[in-house]
Structures are given as C-alpha cells and as structure tokens.
Coordinates of C-alpha atoms in Angstrom, one line a residue:
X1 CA 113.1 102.6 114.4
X2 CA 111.4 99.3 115.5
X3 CA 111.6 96.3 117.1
X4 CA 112.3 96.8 120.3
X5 CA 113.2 99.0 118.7
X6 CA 113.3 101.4 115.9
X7 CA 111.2 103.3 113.7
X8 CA 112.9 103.9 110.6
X9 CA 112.8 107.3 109.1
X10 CA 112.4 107.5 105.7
X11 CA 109.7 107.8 102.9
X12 CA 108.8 110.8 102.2
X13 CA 111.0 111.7 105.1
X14 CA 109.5 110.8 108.6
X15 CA 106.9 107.6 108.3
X16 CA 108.4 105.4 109.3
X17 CA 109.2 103.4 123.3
X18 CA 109.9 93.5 147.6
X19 CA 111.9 97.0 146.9
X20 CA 110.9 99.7 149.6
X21 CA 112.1 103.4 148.0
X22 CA 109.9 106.0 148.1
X23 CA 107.3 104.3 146.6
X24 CA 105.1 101.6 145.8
X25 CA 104.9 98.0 144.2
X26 CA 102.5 95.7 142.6
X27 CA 103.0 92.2 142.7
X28 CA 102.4 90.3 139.0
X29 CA 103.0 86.8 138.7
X30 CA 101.8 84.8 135.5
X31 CA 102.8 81.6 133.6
X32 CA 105.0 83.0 130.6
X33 CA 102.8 81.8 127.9
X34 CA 100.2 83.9 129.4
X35 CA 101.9 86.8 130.0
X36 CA 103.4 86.8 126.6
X37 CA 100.0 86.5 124.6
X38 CA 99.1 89.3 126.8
X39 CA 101.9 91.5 126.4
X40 CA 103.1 90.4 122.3
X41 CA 105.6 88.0 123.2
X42 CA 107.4 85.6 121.2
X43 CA 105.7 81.7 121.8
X44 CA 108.6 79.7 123.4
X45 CA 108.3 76.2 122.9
X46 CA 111.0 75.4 125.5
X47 CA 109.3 77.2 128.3
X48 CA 105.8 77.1 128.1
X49 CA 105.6 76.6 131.7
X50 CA 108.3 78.9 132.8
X51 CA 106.8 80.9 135.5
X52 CA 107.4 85.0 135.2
X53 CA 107.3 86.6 139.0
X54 CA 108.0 90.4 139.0
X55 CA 106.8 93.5 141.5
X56 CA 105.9 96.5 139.5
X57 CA 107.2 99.5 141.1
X58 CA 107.3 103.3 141.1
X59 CA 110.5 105.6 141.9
X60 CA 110.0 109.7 141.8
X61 CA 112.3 110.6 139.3
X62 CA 113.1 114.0 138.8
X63 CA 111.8 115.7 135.2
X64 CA 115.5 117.5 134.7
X65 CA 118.4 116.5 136.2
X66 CA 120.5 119.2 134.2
X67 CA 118.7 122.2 135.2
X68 CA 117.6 123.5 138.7
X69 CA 114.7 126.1 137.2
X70 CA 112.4 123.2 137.0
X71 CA 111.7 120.9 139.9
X72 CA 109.5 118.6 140.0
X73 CA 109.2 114.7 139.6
X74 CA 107.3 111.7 138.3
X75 CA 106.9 108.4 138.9
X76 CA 109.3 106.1 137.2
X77 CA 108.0 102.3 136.4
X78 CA 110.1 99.4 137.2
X79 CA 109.9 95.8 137.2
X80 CA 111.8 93.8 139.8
X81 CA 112.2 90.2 140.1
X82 CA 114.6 88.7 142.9
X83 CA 113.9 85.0 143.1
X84 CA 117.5 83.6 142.1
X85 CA 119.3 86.7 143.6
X86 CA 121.5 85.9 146.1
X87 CA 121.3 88.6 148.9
X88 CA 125.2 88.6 149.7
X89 CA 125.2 91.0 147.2
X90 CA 124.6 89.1 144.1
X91 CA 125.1 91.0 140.7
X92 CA 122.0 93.6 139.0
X93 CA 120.8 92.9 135.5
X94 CA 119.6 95.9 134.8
X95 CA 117.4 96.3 131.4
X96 CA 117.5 100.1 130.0
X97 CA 114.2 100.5 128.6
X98 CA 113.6 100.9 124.9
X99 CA 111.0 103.4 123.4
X100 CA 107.9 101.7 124.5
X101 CA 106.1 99.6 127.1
X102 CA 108.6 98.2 129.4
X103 CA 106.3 95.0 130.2
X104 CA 106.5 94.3 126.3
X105 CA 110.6 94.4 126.6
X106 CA 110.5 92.4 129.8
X107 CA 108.4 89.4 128.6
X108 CA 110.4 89.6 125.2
X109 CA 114.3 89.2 127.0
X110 CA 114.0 85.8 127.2
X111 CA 117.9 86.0 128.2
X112 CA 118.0 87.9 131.4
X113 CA 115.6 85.1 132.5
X114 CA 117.5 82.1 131.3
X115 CA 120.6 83.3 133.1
X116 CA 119.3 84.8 136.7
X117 CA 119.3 81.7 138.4
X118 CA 123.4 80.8 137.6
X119 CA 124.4 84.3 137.9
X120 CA 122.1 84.7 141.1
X121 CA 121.2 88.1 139.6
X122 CA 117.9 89.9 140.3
X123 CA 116.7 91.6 137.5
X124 CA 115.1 95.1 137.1
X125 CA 113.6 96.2 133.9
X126 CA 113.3 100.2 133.9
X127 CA 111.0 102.1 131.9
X128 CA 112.4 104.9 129.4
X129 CA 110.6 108.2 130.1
X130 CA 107.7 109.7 128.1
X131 CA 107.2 105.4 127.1
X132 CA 104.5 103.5 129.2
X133 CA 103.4 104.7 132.2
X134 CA 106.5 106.8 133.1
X135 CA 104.8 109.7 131.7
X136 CA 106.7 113.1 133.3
X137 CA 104.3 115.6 132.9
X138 CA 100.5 112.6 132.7
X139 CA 98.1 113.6 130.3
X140 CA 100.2 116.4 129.2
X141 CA 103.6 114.9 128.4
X142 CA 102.6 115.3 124.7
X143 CA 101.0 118.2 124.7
X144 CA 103.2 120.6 123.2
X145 CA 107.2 120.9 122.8
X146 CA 107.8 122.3 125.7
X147 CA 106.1 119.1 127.5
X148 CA 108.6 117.1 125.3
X149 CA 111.7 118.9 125.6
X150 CA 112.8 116.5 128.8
X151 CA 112.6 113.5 126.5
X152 CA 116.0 112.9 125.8
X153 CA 118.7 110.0 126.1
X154 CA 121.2 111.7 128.5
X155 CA 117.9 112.3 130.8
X156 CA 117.3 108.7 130.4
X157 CA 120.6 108.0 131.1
X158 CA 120.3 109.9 134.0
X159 CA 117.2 108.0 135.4
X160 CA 119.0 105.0 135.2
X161 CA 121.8 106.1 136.9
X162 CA 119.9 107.2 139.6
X163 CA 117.5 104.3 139.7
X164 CA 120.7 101.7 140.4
X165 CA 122.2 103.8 142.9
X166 CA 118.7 103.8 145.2
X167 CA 118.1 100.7 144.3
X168 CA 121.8 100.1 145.7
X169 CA 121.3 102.4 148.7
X170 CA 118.0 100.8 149.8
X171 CA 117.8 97.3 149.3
X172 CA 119.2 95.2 151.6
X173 CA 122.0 93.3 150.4
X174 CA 122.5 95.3 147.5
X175 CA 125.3 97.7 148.8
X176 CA 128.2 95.8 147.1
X177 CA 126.3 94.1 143.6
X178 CA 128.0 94.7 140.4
X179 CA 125.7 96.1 138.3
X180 CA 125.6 95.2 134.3
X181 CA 123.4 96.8 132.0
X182 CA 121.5 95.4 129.4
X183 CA 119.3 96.3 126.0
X184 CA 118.3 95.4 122.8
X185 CA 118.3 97.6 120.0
X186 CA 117.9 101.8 121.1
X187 CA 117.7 100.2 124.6
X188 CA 121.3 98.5 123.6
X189 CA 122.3 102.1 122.5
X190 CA 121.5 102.8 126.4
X191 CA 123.0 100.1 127.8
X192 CA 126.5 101.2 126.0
X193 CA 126.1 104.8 126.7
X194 CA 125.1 104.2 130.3
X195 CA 128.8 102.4 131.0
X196 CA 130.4 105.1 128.8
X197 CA 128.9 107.9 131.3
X198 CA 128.5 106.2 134.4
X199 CA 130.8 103.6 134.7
X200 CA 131.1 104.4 138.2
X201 CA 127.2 102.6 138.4
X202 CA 127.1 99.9 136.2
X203 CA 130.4 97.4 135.7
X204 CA 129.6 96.1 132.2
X205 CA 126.8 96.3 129.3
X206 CA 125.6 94.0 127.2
X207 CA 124.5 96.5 124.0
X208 CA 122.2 93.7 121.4
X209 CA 121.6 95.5 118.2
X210 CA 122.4 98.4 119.1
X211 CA 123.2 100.6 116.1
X212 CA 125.5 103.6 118.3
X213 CA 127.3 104.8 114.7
X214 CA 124.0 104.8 112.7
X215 CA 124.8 109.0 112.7
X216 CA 125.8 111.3 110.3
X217 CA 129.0 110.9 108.8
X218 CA 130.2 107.4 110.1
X219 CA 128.3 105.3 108.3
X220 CA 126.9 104.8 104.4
X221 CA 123.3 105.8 104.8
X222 CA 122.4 103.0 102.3
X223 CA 123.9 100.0 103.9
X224 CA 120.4 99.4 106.2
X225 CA 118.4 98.6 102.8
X226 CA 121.5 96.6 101.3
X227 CA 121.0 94.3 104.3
X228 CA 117.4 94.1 103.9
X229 CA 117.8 93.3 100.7
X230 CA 120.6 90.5 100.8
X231 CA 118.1 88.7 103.5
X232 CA 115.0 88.4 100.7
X233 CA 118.2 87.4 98.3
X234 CA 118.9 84.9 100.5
X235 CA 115.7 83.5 101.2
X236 CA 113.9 82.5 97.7
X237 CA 114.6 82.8 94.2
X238 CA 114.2 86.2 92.4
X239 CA 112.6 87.3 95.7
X240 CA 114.4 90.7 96.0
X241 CA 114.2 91.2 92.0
X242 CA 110.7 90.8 92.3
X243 CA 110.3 93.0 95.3
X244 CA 112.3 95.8 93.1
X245 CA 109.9 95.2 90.1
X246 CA 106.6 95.9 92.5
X247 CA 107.1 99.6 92.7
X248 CA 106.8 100.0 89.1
X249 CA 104.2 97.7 88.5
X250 CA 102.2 99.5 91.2
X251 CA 102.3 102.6 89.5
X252 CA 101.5 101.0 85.8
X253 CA 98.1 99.7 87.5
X254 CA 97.2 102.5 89.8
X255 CA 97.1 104.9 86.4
X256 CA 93.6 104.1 86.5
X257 CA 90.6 104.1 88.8
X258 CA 89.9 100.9 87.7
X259 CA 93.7 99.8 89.0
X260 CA 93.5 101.5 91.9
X261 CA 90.3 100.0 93.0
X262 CA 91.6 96.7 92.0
X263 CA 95.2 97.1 94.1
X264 CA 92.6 97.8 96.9
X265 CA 90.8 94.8 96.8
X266 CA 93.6 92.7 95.9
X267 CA 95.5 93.8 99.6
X268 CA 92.1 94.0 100.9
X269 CA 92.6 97.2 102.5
X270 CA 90.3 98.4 104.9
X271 CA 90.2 101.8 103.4
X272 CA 90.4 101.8 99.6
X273 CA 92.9 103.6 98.4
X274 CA 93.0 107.1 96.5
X275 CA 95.5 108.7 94.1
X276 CA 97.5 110.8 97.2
X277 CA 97.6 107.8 99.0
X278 CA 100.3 106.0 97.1
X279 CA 103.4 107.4 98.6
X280 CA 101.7 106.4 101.7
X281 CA 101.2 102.6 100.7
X282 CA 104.4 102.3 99.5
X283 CA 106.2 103.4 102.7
X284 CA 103.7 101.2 103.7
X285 CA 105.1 98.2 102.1
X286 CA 108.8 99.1 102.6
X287 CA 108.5 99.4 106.0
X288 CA 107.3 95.8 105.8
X289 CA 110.0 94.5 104.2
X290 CA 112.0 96.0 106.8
X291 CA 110.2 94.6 109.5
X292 CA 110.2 91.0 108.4
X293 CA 114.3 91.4 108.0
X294 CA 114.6 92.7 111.8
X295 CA 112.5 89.7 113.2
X296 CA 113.9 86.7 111.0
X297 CA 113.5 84.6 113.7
X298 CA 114.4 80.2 113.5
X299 CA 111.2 79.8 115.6
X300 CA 107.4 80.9 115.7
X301 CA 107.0 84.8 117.2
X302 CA 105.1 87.3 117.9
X303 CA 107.2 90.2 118.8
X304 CA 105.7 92.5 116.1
X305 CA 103.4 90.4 114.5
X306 CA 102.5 86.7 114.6
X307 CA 104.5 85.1 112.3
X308 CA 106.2 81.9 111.2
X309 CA 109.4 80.5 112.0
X310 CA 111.7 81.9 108.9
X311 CA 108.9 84.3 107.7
X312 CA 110.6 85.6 104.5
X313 CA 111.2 82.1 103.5
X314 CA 107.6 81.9 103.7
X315 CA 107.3 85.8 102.1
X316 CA 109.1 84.4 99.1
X317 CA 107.4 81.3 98.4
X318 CA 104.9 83.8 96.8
X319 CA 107.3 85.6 95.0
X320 CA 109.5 83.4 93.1
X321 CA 107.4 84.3 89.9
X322 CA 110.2 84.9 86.7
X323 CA 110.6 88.7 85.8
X324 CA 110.7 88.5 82.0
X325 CA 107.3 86.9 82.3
X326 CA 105.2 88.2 85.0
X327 CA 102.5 90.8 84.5
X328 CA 101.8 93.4 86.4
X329 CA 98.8 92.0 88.0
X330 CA 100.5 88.7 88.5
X331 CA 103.5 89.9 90.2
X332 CA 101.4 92.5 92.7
X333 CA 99.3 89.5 93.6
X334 CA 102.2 87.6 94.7
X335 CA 103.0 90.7 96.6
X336 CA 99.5 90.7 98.4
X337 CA 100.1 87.3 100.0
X338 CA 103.6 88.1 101.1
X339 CA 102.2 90.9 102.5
X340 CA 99.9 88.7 104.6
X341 CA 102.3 86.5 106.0
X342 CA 103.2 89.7 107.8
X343 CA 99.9 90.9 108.5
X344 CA 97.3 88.1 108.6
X345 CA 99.6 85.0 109.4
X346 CA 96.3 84.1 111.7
X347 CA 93.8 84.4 109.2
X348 CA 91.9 86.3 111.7
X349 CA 92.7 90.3 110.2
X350 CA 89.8 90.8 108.2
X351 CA 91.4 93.9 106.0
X352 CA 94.9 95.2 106.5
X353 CA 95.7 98.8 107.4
X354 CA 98.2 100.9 105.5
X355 CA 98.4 102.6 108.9
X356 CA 100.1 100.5 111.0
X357 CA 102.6 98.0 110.8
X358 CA 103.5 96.9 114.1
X359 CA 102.8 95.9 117.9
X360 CA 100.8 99.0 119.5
X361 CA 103.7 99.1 122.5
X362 CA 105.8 101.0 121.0
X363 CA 105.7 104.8 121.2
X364 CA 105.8 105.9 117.4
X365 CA 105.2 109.9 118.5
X366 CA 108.2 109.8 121.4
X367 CA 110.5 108.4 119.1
X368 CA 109.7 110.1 115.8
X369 CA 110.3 113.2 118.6
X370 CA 113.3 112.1 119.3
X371 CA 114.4 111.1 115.9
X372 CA 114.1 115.0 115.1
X373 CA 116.4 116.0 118.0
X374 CA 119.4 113.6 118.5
X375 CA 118.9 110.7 117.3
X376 CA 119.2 111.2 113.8
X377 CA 119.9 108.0 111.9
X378 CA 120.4 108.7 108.0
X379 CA 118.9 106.1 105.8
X380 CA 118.8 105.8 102.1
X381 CA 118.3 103.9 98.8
X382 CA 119.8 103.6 95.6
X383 CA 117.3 101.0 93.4
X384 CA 120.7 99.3 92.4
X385 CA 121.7 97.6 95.3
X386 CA 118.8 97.7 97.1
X387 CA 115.1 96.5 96.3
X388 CA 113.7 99.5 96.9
X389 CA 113.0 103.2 94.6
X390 CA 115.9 105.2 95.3
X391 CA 115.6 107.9 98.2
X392 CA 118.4 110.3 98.9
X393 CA 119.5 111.2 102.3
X394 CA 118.3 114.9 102.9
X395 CA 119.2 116.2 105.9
X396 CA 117.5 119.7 104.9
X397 CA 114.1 118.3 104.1
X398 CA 114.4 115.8 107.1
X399 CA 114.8 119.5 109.3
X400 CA 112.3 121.1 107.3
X401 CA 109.6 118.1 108.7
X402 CA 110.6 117.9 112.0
X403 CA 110.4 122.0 112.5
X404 CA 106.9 121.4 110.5
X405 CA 105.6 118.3 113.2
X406 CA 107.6 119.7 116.6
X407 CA 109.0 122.8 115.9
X408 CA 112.4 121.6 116.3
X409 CA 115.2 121.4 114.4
X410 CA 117.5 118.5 114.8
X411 CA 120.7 118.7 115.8
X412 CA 123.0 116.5 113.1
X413 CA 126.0 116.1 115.2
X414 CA 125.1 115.9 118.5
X415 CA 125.6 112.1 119.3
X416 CA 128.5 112.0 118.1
X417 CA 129.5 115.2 120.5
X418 CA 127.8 113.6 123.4
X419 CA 128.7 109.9 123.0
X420 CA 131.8 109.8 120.9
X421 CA 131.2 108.6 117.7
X422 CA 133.6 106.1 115.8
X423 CA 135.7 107.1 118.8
X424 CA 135.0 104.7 121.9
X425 CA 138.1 102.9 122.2
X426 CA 138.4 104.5 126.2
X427 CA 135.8 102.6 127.3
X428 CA 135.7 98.9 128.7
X429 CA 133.4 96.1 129.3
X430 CA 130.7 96.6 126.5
X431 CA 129.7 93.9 124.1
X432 CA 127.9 94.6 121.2
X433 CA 126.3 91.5 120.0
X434 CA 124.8 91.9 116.4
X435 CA 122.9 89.2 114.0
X436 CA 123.8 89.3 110.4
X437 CA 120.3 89.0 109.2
X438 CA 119.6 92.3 110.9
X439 CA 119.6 95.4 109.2
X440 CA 120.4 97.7 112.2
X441 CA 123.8 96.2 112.3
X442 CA 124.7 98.3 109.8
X443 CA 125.2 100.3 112.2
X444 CA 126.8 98.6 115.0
X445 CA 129.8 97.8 116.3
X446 CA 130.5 94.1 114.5
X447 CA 134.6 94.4 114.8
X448 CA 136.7 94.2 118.7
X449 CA 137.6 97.6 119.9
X450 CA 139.7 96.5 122.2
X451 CA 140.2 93.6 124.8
X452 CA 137.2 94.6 126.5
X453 CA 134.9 96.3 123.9
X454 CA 134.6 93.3 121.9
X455 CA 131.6 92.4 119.2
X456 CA 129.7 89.3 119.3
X457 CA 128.3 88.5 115.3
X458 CA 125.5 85.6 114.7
X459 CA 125.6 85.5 111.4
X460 CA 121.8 83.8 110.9
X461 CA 120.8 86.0 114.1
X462 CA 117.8 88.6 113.2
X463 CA 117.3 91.8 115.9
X464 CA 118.3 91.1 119.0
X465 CA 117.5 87.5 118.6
X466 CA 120.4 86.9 121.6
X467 CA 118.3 88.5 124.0
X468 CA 115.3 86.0 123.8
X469 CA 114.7 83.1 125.4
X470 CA 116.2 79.9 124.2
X471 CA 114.3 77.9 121.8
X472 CA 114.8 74.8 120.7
X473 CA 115.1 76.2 116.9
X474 CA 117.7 78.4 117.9
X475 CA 121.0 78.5 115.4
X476 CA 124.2 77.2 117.2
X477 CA 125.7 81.0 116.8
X478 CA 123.1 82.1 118.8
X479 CA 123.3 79.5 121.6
X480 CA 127.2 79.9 121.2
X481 CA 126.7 83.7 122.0
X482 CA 124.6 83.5 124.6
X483 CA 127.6 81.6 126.5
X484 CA 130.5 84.3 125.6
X485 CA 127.6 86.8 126.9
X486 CA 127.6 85.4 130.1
X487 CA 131.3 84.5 130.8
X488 CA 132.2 88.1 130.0
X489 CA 129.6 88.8 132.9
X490 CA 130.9 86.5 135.3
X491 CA 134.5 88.5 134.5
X492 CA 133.2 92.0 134.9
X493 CA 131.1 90.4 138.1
X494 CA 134.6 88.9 139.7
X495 CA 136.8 92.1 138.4
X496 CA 133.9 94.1 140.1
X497 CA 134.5 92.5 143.7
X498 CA 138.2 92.7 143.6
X499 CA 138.1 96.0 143.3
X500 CA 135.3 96.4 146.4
X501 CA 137.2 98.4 149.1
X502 CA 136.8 96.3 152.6
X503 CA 134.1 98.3 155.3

C-alpha cells in the first residue's frame, strides 16, 4: 500500500514505511515550508510561516518482546515537540508510525499540529521498526529472513506501548496524561489496534484511513478499484471509459517494434521499453491511477508527487477524447500527458521511470515483507466495473511469490485472529475517519459500531486528507471533521482524569 501508506499488491501479483530516557536527542527546528520541501510535504498556503520545533530522540527498544532466546535492543526514533503542552499532565498525541520515514509522516500531519496548542498536548511521532532509522538489526535488518522475522505489527504495537509508558514514567509531569493515539492509513491500522491491545496505555485513537477489514473474507476484493474508478467517473467526461480503452490500445500498438518504440517516446521513458516489459508498464500505469485517487487533494501537494489541486480533474482534461472515434495513437497520447500531471507536474522530470511511482520515504521492501506475512489485503478487478483488465484474487499464486521473494508463506487469516476482524464491537474510543474519494476506505470502518467506535465519512476527502493541515481549500466535511475529531478527544481526555485514582 501507499500513501502514508500502502503499497498495493497486485499485478502480476506483488508490484505494487527535552525527554531524558536512556538516550539521546537532537534538537530540529525549521520554518514548515522548509521542512516540508525537505521532507515531501504538502505546500500549505495557510501556514507558510508556521514554525515546526521537535527533538529527535532515541529509546533502546527491545528486538522481541515475545520471546526471551533473543535479547538484544536497538535504537528507536522519536520525534517530540512540547511547546503547547501543559506540564500538569496535559494529554499525549502520540503518532504510530507508518511504513516509512517518520519525519515524512510528521511534517505531513498537519492536524496534530493545528490542535496542540488548545488541547495543550505534546506530541511524539514514533518511528515503525525496520522504517527510517529504527533499523533493529543496522546494515543487516534486510539481510535475510531471519533479519526480518521481528518486523511485525504486534512488535510494533509493542514498541509503542512501551515507548508511552517511559515516556510516562520519565518525563516530568507526564505521570497522569491521557494518552490518544493517532495514524493515517497502516499507521491508522496501528492507532486502532494499539487501543484494542493496550487500552490500559492509550485512552482513545484516532484511526484516518485505516483500512482494519481489508482481509480475507470480510471484504469484496474488487471494491478498491470500483472506488478508483467512480473518482476518474466523477472527475471528467468519458475519463474512466477511456482509461479502460488504454489497455487495449496499448497492446494493438506495441504488436510491433515500430509501436513499441513509439509508446516509448510518446511517455518519454527513460529506458525504452521491450516486449517483457509490458506487464511491467501496465502495473506501472495502474498503480498511477491509484495513486492520483488516494491523494485527491482540494489544494496544491506534494505528499507523493507534486501535484495540482484536484489533480484528476486536471488528469481528465486530457482524456475526454470520444471512444467511438479515437485511434489508438490518439487515445494513448492523451494518456501520456495524464500521466505527467502525476509525474512531471514541474516540468523539471526529464524522462519518467516505469520504476517508481512515488516519494522515496516509504519502505517498498518492509512492507511488500510484511504484505507476505500478515497483512494480506486481497485486491482485484473485473474490467466491468472497474477501468482496469480484470485480475482475479489468487491467494495461491500471491503464496507462491512471497515463498519465491522471502521464503515465507503468508498467513491468510491471521489478522483477523489477532485483531478481531468484522468483530470489534468490545472496544471503545476509536474513530475511524475515512474520505469518500479514497479507495482504502473500502476497507474501513465507514458505519458507528457503537457509541464510542463511531466513523467519521468526508465524502470529497482523499487519504487521510483529515490529518493535514488546514488549508484554505479545504471542503467543509473536512473542516467539519476535524472538530468532531477533537471534541471526541477532549471526552476521552476528561473521562480519562475521572477515572485517575488520587496519590
């Protein structure tokens, strides 16, 4: 899945990361806009000179919390920023870290920000092992299987759990904060599952995209794709039919030599394309189309590529061509330049790469990894109501690659074992927030469990858009969120103290 975020696993089946404990701390301080050119963050015209303060620290973490046989630690990264907090034990946000860089997710929560200063919350962002620099074994944490076999979420889990409670033990003034957990997307996944399994640490999560029945079995696989396609339906006329008609006409053209050397040029790939590379090119393309659904944002961004506000508005502008007329040539050009909105909104990519389709701080291998363990997310495709070739769902081929990459087998079921499944109705004080533009809420939880698992839906929100910063371009629904968000904290943050025993 991605986007802060996933990798999707599909085509042909995998192609689509002033605290004293026993460590150290680096101070950082940068204007945002800075930072978030630096780091790939979204361009905020509200905040341009909102100033970002955090400490960059290190906690030793143990490698397995489950087992005894091995022993050792590494060193954690966290990012810490207490300027609103107040020290009379003022409430935690705590962000659980996504599969990547945890100073990409930090500059790209806009939210956790915007709120500190009326919630006087300090705010740690914790890196997800094996992502970043929280690397458990260095150098070597890829190595082999063995090296990976630590990289799961319940280890995560773990790590966070521990984390909050030092954090709580050592800091002054942090004995009695109420601690609520926070994430977007797999990180959302975490923040859920964190209150499921330790609600004794955190009081409340806020879980933003977080697609926690994407599993085997309580889902249809090919409801991902119908979203995807319903967005480009949406957004410009005969978009989506189009879309559907390019897989065709790429194989009609690249029959020849002559086609595919002209399909190269016409993308202006940087490496021209071959006859075994078409599979490839095609995931390539898919995966693109997926990508511009998850980050649909109202405003300018540049959370996985620079792009323009409403970017497939701007994708279909090039494909509104009518399909009893268009030629194959025609039709494939239009879907060049809507490929470089994507890819070269800029102007400064001189060739595109088949490659890569995303921000580089995002750990493709750790996921994929763990895509072939637990976190097995079926995805399929039907060519009927989706815009894509049709793909079926095949778990034994899916196993087959995974033992071929890792040699591991994945383990179907297991989430739903560990987590619960469909079945979470025990559990209190989670939201799950998704946008209707967003394809991973096919998988969320868009319908109240209970009083207090309830489900927040922006219907124009993309990915996680509720968890950025607020922009003047934002959609009412969003703003509108954002406020139920932080009323349910203020609830969990005043149930939370009433229940503090006295001494």
């Amino acid at each position: 899945m991605r986007s802060g975020g996933f990798v999707s696993v599909s085509r042909p089946v995998i192609t689509s990361i002033v605290l004293i404990l026993s460590l150290y701390c680096f101070h950082v301080f940068a204007l945002k806009s800075q930072l978030l050119t630096r780091h790939g963050g979204v361009t905020d015209l509200n905040a341009q000179d909102t100033v970002i303060n955090y400490e960059t620290c290190y906690f030793d973490q143990k490698i397995d919390h489950f087992g005894f046989l091995e022993d050792g630690t590494f060193k954690q990264r966290y990012l810490v920023n207490n300027e609103h907090w107040d020290q009379k034990g003022g409430p935690i946000l705590f962000y659980t870290g996504n599969e990547g860089d945890i100073t990409w997710f930090c500059n790209n929560t806009g939210f956790m920000w915007d709120v500190a200063e009326d919630l006087g919350a300090m705010l740690v962002f914790a890196e997800h092992r094996y992502y970043g620099e929280s690397l458990p074994f260095g150098q070597d944490s890829y190595s082999d299987t063995k090296h990976l076999n630590y990289l799961t979420s319940e280890q995560a889990l773990a790590d966070f759990s521990v984390l909050i409670r030092e954090l709580k033990r050592k800091v002054l003034g942090a004995q009695e904060s109420p601690v609520i957990a926070i994430g977007g997307s797999y990180g959302g996944m975490l923040s859920a599952w964190l209150r499921m399994k330790y609600p004794n640490v955190v009081v409340g999560a806020l879980a933003a995209s977080a697609p926690i029945w994407q599993f085997p079995d309580m889902v249809p696989c090919g409801d991902f794709y119908k979203i995807v396609t319903q967005d480009f339906a949406r957004s410009g006329l005969n978009c989506d039919i189009n879309i559907r008609r390019s897989w065709k006409a790429i194989d009609n053209i690249t029959a020849t030599d002559d086609g595919l050397q002209w399909l190269s040029g016409e993308f202006s790939l940087c490496s021209p394309l071959k006859k075994t590379d078409l599979d490839g090119f095609k995931a390539w393309l898919q995966e693109t189309w997926v990508n511009l659904a998850m980050v649909d944002y109202p405003y300018e961004a540049n959370f996985l590529q620079p792009l323009p506000r409403w970017p497939i508005q701007v994708v279909c502008k090039h494909l509104s061509f009518d399909p009893s007329s268009v030629s194959d040539y025609q039709l494939l050009g239009g879907i060049s330049e809507a490929a470089r909105v994507y890819y070269n909104y800029t102007g400064n990519c001189p060739c595109l790469n088949t490659s890569s389709t995303a921000t580089g701080n995002l750990g493709f291998i750790g996921w994929y990894y763990q895509a072939c363990t637990e976190m097995v997310m079926p995805l399929c495709t039907d060519g009927v109501q989706d815009m894509f070739e049709p793909q079926d769902w095949n778990f034994q081929a899916f196993s087959d690659e995974c033992n071929s990459l890792f040699g591991v087998r994945p383990r179907a079921d297991w989430a739903a074992t560990v987590y619960g499944g469909l079945d979470i109705a025990s559990h209190s004080n989670i939201i799950f927030s998704n946008g209707g533009l967003d394809p991973w809420s096919s998988g969320g939880v868009t319908r109240n469990i209970s009083d207090s698992v309830v489900a927040i839906v922006i219907p124009d929100g993309a990915h996680h858009l509720d968890l950025r910063y607020n922009n003047e371009y934002d959609p009412h629904t969003v703003l509108s969120a954002r406020i139920q968000e932080v009323e349910y904290f203020k609830l969990w943050i005043t149930q939370a103290r009433k229940l503090q025993i006295p001494g």
